[in-house]
Structure formats: C-alpha cells, structure tokens
mmCIF file of C-alpha atoms and ligand atoms in Angstrom:
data_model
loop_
_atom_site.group_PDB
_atom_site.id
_atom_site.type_symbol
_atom_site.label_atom_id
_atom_site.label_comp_id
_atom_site.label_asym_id
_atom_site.label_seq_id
_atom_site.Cartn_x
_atom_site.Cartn_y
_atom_site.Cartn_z
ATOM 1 C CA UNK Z 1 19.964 5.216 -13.105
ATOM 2 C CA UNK Z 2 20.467 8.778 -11.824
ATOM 3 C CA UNK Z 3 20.281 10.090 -15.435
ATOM 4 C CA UNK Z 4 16.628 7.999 -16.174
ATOM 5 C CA UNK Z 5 15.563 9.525 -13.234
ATOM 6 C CA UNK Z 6 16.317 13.065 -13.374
ATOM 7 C CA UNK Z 7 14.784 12.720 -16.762
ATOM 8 C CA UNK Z 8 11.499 11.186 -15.716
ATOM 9 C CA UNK Z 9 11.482 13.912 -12.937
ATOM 10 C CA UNK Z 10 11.942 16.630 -15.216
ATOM 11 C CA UNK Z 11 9.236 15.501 -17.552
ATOM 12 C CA UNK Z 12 6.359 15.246 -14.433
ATOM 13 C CA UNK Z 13 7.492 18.602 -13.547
ATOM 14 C CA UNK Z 14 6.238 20.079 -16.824
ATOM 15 C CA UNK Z 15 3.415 17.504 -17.325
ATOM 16 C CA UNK Z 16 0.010 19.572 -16.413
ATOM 17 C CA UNK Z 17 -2.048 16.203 -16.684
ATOM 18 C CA UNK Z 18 -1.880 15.765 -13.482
ATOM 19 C CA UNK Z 19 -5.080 13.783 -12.093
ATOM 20 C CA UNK Z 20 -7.319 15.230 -8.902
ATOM 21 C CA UNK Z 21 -6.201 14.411 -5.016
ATOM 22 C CA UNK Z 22 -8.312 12.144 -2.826
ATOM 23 C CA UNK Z 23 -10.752 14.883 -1.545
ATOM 24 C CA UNK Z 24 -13.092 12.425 0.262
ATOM 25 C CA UNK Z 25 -10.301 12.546 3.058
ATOM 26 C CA UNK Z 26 -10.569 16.083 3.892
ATOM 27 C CA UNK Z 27 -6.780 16.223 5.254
ATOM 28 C CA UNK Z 28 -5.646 14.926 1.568
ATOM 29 C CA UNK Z 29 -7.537 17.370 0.078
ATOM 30 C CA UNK Z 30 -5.335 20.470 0.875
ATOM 31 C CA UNK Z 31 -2.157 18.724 -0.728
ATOM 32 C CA UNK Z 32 -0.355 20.502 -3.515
ATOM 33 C CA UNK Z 33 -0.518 18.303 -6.464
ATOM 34 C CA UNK Z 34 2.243 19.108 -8.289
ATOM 35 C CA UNK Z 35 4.256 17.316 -6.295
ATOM 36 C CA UNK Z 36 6.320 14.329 -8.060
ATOM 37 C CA UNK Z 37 9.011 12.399 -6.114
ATOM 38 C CA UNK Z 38 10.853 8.626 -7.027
ATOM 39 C CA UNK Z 39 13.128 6.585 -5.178
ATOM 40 C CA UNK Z 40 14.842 3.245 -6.333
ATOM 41 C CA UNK Z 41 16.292 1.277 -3.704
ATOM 42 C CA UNK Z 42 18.902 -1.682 -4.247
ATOM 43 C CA UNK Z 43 19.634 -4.769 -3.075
ATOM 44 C CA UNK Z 44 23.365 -3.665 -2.249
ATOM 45 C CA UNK Z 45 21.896 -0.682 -0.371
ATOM 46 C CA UNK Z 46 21.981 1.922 -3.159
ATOM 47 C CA UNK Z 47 19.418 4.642 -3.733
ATOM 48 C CA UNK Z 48 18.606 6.624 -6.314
ATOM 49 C CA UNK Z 49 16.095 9.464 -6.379
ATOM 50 C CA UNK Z 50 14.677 12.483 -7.991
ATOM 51 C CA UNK Z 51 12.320 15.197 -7.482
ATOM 52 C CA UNK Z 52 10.460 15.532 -3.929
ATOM 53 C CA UNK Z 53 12.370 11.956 -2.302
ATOM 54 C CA UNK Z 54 12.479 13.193 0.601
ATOM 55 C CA UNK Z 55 8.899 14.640 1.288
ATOM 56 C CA UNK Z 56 6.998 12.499 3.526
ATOM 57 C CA UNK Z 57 3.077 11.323 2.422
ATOM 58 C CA UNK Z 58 0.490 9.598 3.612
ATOM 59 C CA UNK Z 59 1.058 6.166 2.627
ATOM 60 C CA UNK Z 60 -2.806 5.234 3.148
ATOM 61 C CA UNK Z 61 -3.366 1.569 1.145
ATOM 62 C CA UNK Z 62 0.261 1.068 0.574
ATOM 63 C CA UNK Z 63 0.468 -0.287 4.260
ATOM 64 C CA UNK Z 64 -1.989 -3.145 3.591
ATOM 65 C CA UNK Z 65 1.146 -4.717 2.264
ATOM 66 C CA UNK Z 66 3.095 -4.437 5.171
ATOM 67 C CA UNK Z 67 -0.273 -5.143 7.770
ATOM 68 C CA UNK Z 68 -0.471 -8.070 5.259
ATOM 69 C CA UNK Z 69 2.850 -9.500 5.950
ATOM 70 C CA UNK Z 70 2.687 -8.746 9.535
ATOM 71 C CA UNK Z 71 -0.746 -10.423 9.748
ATOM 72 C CA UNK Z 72 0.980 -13.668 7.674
ATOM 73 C CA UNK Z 73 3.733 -13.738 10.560
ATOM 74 C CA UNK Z 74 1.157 -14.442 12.776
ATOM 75 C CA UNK Z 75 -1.337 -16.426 11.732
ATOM 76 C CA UNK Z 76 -0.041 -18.209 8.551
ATOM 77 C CA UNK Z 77 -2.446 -19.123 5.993
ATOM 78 C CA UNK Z 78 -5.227 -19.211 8.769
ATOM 79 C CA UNK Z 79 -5.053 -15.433 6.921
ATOM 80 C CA UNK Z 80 -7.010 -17.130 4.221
ATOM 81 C CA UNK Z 81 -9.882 -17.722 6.062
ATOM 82 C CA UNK Z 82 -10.841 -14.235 6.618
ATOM 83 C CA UNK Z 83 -9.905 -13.061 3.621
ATOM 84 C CA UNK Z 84 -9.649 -14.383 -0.255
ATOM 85 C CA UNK Z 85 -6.736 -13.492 -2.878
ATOM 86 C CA UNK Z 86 -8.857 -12.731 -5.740
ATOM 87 C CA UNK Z 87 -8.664 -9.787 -7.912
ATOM 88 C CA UNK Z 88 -11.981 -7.638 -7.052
ATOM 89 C CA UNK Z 89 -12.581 -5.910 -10.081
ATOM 90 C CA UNK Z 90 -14.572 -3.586 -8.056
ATOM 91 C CA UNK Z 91 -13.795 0.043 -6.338
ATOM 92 C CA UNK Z 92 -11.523 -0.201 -3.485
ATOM 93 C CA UNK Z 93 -14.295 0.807 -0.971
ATOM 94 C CA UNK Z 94 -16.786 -1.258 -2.910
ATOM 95 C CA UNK Z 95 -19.424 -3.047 -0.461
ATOM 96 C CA UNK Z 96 -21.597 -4.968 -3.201
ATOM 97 C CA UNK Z 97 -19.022 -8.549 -3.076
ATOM 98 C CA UNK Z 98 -19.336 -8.655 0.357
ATOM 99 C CA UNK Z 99 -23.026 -9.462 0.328
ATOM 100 C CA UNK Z 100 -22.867 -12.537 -2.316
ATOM 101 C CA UNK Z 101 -19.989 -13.498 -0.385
ATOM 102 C CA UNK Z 102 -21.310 -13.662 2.715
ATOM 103 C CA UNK Z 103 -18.881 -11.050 4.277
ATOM 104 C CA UNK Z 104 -15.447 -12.596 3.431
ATOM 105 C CA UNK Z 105 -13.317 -10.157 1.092
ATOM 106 C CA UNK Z 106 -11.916 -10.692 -1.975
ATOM 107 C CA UNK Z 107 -8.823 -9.558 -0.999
ATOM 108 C CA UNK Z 108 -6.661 -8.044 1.972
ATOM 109 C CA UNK Z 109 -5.384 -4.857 -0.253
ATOM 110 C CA UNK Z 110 -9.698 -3.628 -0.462
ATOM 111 C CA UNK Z 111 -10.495 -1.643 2.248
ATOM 112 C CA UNK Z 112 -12.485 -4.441 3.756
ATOM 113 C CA UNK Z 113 -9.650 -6.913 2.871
ATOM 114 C CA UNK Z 114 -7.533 -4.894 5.121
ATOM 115 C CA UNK Z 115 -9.965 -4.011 8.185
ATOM 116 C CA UNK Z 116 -10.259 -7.951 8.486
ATOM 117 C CA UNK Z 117 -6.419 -7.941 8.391
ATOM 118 C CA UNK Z 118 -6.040 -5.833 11.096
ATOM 119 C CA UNK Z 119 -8.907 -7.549 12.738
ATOM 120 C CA UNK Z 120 -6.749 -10.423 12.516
ATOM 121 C CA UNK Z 121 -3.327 -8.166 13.837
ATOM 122 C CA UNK Z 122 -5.159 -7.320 17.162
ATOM 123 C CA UNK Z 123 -5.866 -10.780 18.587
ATOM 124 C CA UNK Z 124 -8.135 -9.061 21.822
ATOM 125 C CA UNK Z 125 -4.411 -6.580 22.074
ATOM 126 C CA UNK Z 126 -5.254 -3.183 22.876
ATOM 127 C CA UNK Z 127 -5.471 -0.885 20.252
ATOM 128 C CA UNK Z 128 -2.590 0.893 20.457
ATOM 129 C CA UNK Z 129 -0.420 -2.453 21.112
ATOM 130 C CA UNK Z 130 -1.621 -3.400 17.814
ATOM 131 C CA UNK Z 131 -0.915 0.002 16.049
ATOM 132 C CA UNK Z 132 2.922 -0.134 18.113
ATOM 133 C CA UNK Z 133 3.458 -3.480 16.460
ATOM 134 C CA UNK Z 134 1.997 -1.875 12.652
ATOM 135 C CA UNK Z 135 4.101 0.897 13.311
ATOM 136 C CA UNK Z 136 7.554 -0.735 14.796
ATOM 137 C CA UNK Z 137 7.330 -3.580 11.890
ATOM 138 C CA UNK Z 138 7.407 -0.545 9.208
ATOM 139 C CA UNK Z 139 10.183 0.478 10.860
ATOM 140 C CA UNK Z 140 12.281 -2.457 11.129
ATOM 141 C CA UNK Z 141 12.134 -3.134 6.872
ATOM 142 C CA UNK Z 142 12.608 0.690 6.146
ATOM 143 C CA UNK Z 143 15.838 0.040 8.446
ATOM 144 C CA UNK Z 144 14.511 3.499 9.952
ATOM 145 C CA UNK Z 145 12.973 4.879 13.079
ATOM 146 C CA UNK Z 146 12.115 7.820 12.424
ATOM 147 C CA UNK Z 147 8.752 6.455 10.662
ATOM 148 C CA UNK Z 148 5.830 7.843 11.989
ATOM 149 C CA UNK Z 149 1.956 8.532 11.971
ATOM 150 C CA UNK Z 150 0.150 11.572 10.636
ATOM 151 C CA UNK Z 151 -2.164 12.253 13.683
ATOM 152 C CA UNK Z 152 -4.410 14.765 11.437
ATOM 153 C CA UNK Z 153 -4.528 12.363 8.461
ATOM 154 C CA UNK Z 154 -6.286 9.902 11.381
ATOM 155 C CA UNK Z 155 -8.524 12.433 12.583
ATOM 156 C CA UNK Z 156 -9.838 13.031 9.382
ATOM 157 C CA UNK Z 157 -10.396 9.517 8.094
ATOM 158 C CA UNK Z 158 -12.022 8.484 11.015
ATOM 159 C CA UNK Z 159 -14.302 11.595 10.833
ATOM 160 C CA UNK Z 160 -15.222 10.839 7.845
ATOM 161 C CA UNK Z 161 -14.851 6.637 7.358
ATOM 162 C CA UNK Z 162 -19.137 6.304 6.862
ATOM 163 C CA UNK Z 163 -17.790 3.813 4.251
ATOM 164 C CA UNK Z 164 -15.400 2.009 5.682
ATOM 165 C CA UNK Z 165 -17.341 1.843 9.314
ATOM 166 C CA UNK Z 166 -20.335 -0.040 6.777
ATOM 167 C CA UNK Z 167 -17.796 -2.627 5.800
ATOM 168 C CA UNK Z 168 -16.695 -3.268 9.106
ATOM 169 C CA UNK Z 169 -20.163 -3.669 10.522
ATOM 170 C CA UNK Z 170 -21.609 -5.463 7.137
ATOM 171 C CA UNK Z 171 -18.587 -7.956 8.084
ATOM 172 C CA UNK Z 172 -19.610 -8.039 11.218
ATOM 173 C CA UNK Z 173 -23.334 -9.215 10.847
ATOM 174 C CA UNK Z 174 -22.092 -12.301 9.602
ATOM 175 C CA UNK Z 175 -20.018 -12.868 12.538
ATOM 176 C CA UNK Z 176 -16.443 -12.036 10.947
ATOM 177 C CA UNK Z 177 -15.374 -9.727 13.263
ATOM 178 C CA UNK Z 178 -13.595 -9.905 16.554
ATOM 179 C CA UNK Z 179 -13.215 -6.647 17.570
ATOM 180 C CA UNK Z 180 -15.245 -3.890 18.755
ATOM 181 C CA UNK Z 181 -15.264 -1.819 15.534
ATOM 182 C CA UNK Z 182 -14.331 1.608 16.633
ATOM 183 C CA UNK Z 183 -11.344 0.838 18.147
ATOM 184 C CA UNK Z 184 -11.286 -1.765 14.714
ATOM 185 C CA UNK Z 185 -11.065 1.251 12.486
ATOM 186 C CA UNK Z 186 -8.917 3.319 15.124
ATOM 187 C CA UNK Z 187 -6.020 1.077 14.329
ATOM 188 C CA UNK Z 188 -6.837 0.669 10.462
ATOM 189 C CA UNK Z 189 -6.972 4.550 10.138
ATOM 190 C CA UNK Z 190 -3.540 4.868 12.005
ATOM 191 C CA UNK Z 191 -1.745 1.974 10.300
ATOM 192 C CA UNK Z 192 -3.363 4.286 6.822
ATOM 193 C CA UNK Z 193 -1.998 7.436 7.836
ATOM 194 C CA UNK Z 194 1.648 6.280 8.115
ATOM 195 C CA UNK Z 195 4.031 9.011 6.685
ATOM 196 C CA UNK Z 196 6.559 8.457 4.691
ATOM 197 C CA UNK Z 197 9.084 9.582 1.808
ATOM 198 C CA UNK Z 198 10.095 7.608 -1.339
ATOM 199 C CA UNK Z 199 13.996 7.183 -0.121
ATOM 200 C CA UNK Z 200 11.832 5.072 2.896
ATOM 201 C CA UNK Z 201 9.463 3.461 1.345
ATOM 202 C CA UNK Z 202 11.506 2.292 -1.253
ATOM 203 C CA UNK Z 203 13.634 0.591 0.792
ATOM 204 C CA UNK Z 204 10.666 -0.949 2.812
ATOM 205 C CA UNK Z 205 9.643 -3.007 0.161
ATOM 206 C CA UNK Z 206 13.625 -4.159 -0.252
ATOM 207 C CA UNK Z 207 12.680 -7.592 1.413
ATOM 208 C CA UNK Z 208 10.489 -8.426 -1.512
ATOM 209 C CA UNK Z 209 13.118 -8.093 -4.155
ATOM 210 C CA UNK Z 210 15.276 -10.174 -2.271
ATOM 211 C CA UNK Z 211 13.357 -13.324 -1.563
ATOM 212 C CA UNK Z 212 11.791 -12.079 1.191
ATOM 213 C CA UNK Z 213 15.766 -11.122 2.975
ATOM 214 C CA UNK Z 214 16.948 -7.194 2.834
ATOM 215 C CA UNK Z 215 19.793 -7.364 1.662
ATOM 216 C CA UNK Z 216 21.059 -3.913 2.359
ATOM 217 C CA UNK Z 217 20.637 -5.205 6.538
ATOM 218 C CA UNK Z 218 20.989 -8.499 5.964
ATOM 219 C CA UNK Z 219 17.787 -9.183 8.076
ATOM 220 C CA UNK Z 220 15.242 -12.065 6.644
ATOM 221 C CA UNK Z 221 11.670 -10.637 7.397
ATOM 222 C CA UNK Z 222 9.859 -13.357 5.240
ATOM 223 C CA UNK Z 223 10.473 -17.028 3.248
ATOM 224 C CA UNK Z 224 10.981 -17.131 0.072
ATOM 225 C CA UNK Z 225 7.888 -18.642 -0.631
ATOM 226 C CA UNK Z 226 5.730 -15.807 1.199
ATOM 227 C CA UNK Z 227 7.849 -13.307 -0.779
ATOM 228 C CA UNK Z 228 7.040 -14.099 -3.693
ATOM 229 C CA UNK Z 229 2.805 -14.919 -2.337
ATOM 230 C CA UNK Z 230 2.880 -11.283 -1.408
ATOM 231 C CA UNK Z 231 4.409 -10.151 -4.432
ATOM 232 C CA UNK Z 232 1.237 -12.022 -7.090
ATOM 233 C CA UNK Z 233 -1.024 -10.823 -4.723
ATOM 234 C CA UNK Z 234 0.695 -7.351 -5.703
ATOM 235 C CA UNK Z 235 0.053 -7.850 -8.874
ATOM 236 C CA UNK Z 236 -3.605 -9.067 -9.224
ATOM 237 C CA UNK Z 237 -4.871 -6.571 -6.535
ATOM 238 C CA UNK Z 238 -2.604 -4.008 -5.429
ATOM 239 C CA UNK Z 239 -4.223 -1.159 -7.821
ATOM 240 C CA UNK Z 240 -8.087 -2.500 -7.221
ATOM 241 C CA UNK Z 241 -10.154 -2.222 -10.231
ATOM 242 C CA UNK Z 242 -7.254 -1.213 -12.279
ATOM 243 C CA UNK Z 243 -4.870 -3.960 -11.496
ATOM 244 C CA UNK Z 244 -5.394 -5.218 -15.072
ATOM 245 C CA UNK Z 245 -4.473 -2.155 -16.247
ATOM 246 C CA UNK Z 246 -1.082 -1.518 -14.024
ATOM 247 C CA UNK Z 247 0.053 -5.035 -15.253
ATOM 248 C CA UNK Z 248 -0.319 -4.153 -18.818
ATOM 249 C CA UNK Z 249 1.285 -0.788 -18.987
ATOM 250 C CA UNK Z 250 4.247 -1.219 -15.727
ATOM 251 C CA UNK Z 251 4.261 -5.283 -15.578
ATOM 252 C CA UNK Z 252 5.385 -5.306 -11.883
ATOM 253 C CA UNK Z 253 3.817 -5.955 -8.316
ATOM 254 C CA UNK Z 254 2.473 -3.065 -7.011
ATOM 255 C CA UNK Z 255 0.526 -1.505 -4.523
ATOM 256 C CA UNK Z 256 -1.162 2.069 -4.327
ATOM 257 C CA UNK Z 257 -2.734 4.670 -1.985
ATOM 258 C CA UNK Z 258 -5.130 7.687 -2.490
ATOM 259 C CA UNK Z 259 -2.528 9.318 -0.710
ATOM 260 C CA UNK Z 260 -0.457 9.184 -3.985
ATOM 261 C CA UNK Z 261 2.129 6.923 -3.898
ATOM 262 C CA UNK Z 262 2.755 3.721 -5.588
ATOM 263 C CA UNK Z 263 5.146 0.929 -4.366
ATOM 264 C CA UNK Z 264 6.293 -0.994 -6.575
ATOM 265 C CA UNK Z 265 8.752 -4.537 -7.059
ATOM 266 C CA UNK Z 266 11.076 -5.169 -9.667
ATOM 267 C CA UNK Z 267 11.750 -8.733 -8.568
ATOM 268 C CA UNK Z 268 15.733 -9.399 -8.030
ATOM 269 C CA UNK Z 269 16.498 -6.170 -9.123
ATOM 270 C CA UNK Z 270 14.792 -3.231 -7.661
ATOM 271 C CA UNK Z 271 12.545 -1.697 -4.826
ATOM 272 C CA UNK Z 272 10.450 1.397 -6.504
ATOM 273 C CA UNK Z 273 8.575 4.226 -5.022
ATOM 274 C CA UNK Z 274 6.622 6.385 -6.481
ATOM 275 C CA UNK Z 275 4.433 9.530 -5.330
ATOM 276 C CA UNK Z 276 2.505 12.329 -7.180
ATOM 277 C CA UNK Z 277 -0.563 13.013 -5.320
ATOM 278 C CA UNK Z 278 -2.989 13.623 -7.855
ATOM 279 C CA UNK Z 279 -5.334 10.355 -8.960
ATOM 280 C CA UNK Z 280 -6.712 8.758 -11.900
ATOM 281 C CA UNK Z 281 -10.486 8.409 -11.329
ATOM 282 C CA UNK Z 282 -9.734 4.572 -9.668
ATOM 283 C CA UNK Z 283 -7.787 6.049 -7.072
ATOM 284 C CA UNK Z 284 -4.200 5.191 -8.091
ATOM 285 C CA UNK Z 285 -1.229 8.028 -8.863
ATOM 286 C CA UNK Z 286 -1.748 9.533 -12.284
ATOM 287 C CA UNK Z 287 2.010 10.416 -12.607
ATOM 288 C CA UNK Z 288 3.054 7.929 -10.273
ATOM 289 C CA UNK Z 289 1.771 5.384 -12.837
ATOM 290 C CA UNK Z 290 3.464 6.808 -15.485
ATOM 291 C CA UNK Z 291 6.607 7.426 -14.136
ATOM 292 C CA UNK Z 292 6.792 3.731 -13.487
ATOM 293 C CA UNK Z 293 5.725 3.409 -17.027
ATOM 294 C CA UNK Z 294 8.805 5.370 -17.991
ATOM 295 C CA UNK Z 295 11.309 3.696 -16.169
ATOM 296 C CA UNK Z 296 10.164 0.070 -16.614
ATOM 297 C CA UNK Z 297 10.695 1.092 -20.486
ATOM 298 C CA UNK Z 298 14.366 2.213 -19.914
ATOM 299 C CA UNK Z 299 15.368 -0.663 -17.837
ATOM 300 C CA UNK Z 300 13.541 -3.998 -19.022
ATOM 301 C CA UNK Z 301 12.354 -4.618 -15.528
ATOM 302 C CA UNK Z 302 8.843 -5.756 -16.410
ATOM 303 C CA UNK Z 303 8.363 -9.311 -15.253
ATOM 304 C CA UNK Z 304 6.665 -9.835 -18.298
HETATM 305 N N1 LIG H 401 -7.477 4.937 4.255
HETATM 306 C C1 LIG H 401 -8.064 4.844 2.951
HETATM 307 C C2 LIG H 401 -9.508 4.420 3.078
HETATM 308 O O1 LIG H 401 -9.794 3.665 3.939
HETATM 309 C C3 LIG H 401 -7.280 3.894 2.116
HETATM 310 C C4 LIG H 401 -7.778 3.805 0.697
HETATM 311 C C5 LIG H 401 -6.694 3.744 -0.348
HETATM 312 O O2 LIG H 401 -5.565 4.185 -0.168
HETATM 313 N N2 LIG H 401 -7.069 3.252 -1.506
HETATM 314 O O3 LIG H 401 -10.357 4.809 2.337
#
C-alpha cells in the first residue's frame, strides 16, 4: 500500500493538469494548488499516506456527510421529509429544482440539501450549541480532538454566501425553514469550514467501512443499515452533477468539497482521503479524482 501510494504521489507532483481553486470563496482562493496529499485508513487502525497527509484543508461539502449522519441520529427518517435522496444532476449551488419542487431538495449533500440539514441539527438550540455538537461529533469518528474550525474560511463564506442566503430564504417562502436564517447559515458556514488533514479525515469516514462500527476504537456510531443508506447516497450525490461520472471512473461512495478534498469508501476494506485543491469545472478535486482513479485500479476496490 505504501509503495501504490508513494507512486500515485509522485506522479501528482509532476502532473501540471492541475484544475483551478474555488475562487468564489475568497479565503480558498489564495491556496497553493500544487498541493496533493492521500491517506488510507484501515479497519485494524492502519494508515497509510503520501504527499501533504498531514496538511489541514477546508473540508467545505465533505461535512454534509457527517451533518448528515448527525442529523439521522436525531431525527430518523423524519430527515426525509425535508430533504429527498435523489441524484440532482444540477450544480451544487443550483436554485432552479427548488422551484418545481416546491422548496424541498433533492438531496442533503446540495448546498440547499445541507442548509435544511442543519436546519434540522438546530432544533430552536443556539447556534453555537448546534455548531459544538457538528464540531464534537467530527471529533468523536476521527478519534481526535484536535479538529477544529477555520474562523477566516467562515468569514469569508458568509461574506460572500449571496447564493446560498437565496436558497435558504427561497426554502423559506414555502415555509421549510425553522430558523432565523442568518444564524441558519452561521452554523452551515462553520460546520463548512472544518479543517482537516487526510490522516483525519480518512479515519473519519472509518465507521462507514465497517458497518457503520470503527473498528480501530471499537465505538458503533451508526446501524448497519444507516451505514450502508449513507454510503448509496455517497454514491448517487456526493460529487453533484458529476456523480455519474465519479461512479464510472472510481466506482466508490464518495463525497467532495471545493475546498479540494474527496472522501471516499471502499466498503469492508478501506477509508480514503483525498486532497489537491485545484477543481474540475463541477467543483470536485481534479487530482483528487484521479488519484482515486489510480489506486482503485491497483487494488480492485471498486464496488463495481
Ligand atoms: N461551503 C460551500 C458552499 O456553500 C460548500 C460547497 C462545496 O463544497 N461544494 O458553497
């Protein structure tokens, strides 16, 4: 594993095609983009990594998974009232579905998808109770507490979220929102502009190799059955409009963020990460993609 790794490394580090970095977050704009880092995690508590592992990065969209499963915890499948499990086939910050369907997204992993999540999170909790419990769950998978939030990467989304404060309100006019928006998006933009490396992210998603247990702690965060829920819903919509596309060249649940990185689930075998922060023009990791490409190739690990 080492060896497929290094060699995957080496190959981004010479690779020039390197896609652009999100610029309509100002903060993500002024990251280096030749940048390339990969972690795989293991059940038994292994990890493997090469290139920048250890650099931490916004994880933006990736932590719709986690306010997902947090959101799951506690409501159940009321979740699916607010929010469908359809693939969108539209941008991630798309607004044109939400007017046929009458304000209910397609999805929690679109940005609306997730503001409704988090909608769902607070329950009339203060904003920063809610953000505490975002943050202190994505601790206690990554097994680490030294995960934190990227104060500037906030600042900056929420200075410049015209998009994402239409969604909220667009939801809102049809009466699907409970929460006074700004404080809404306050906690969305935090959960967003969690920082972390591939070594911790990669074992965050541990619990959905595992059947929804980490096995490296021993800890169950999920059942089985919501495991593997999260993990199709991975699959269909975790890259937006290029889902399809992920699926065909990696073949394995995953979930992206402008800020670069890609998480991604080798069911029973592996938890990936990914990060290289320049993007393809849907918004997903250029290299990151690729790399996945790479190692899926070398070890068989496509569900497919
Ligand atoms: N915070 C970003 C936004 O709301 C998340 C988008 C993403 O990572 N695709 O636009």
């Amino acid at each position: 594993m080492q060896e497929i790794l290094n060699e995957i490394a080496e190959f981004m580090s010479e690779n020039t095609d390197r896609g652009k970095v999100a610029d309509y977050i100002p903060e993500l704009a002024t990251i280096n983009p030749n940048q390339f880092g990969i972690s795989v995690a293991l059940p038994n508590g292994q990890v493997f990594s090469a290139g920048c592992a250890q650099q931490l990065f916004s994880i933006q969209s990736i932590s719709k998974v986690f306010s997902l499963t947090l959101a799951l915890g506690k409501i159940g499948d009321r979740v699916w009232t607010k929010v469908g499990r359809e693939p969108s086939g539209d941008p991630f910050n798309s607004i044109v579905q939400l007017e046929h369907e009458h304000g209910k997204p397609r999805n929690p992993f679109i940005n609306a998808g997730a503001i409704a999540i988090v909608d769902a999170i607070m329950m009339g909790h203060e904003p920063k109770e809610s953000l505490a419990e975002i943050l202190q769950f994505v601790r206690y998978i990554a097994n680490d507490d030294s995960v934190g939030i990227d104060e500037k990467v906030a600042m900056s989304e929420l200075a410049s979220g015209h998009r994402n404060s239409s969604l909220a309100h667009f939801m809102a006019s049809f009466n699907r929102i409970e929460h006074q928006i700004d404080k809404l998006l306050g906690v969305y933009y935090h959960q967003c502009s969690i920082s972390m490396s591939c070594e911790q992210l990669a074992k965050s998603g541990l619990f959905l190799v595992s059947d929804g247990v980490n096995q490296s702690t021993g800890s169950r965060v999920v059942s089985s059955h919501r495991a593997r829920r999260i993990n199709s819903l991975m699959m269909m919509c975790g890259h937006y409009d290029g889902s399809g596309e992920f699926a065909f060249r990696v073949g394995l649940p995953g979930k992206s963020g402008v800020g670069g990185g890609i998480l991604a689930i080798a069911p029973g075998k592996a938890s990936i990460a990914v990060w290289s922060p320049g993007l393809d023009k849907i918004g997903n990791s250029k290299l990151g993609t690729l790399a996945l490409e790479m190692l899926v190739q070398r070890t068989g690990w496509s569900v497919f």
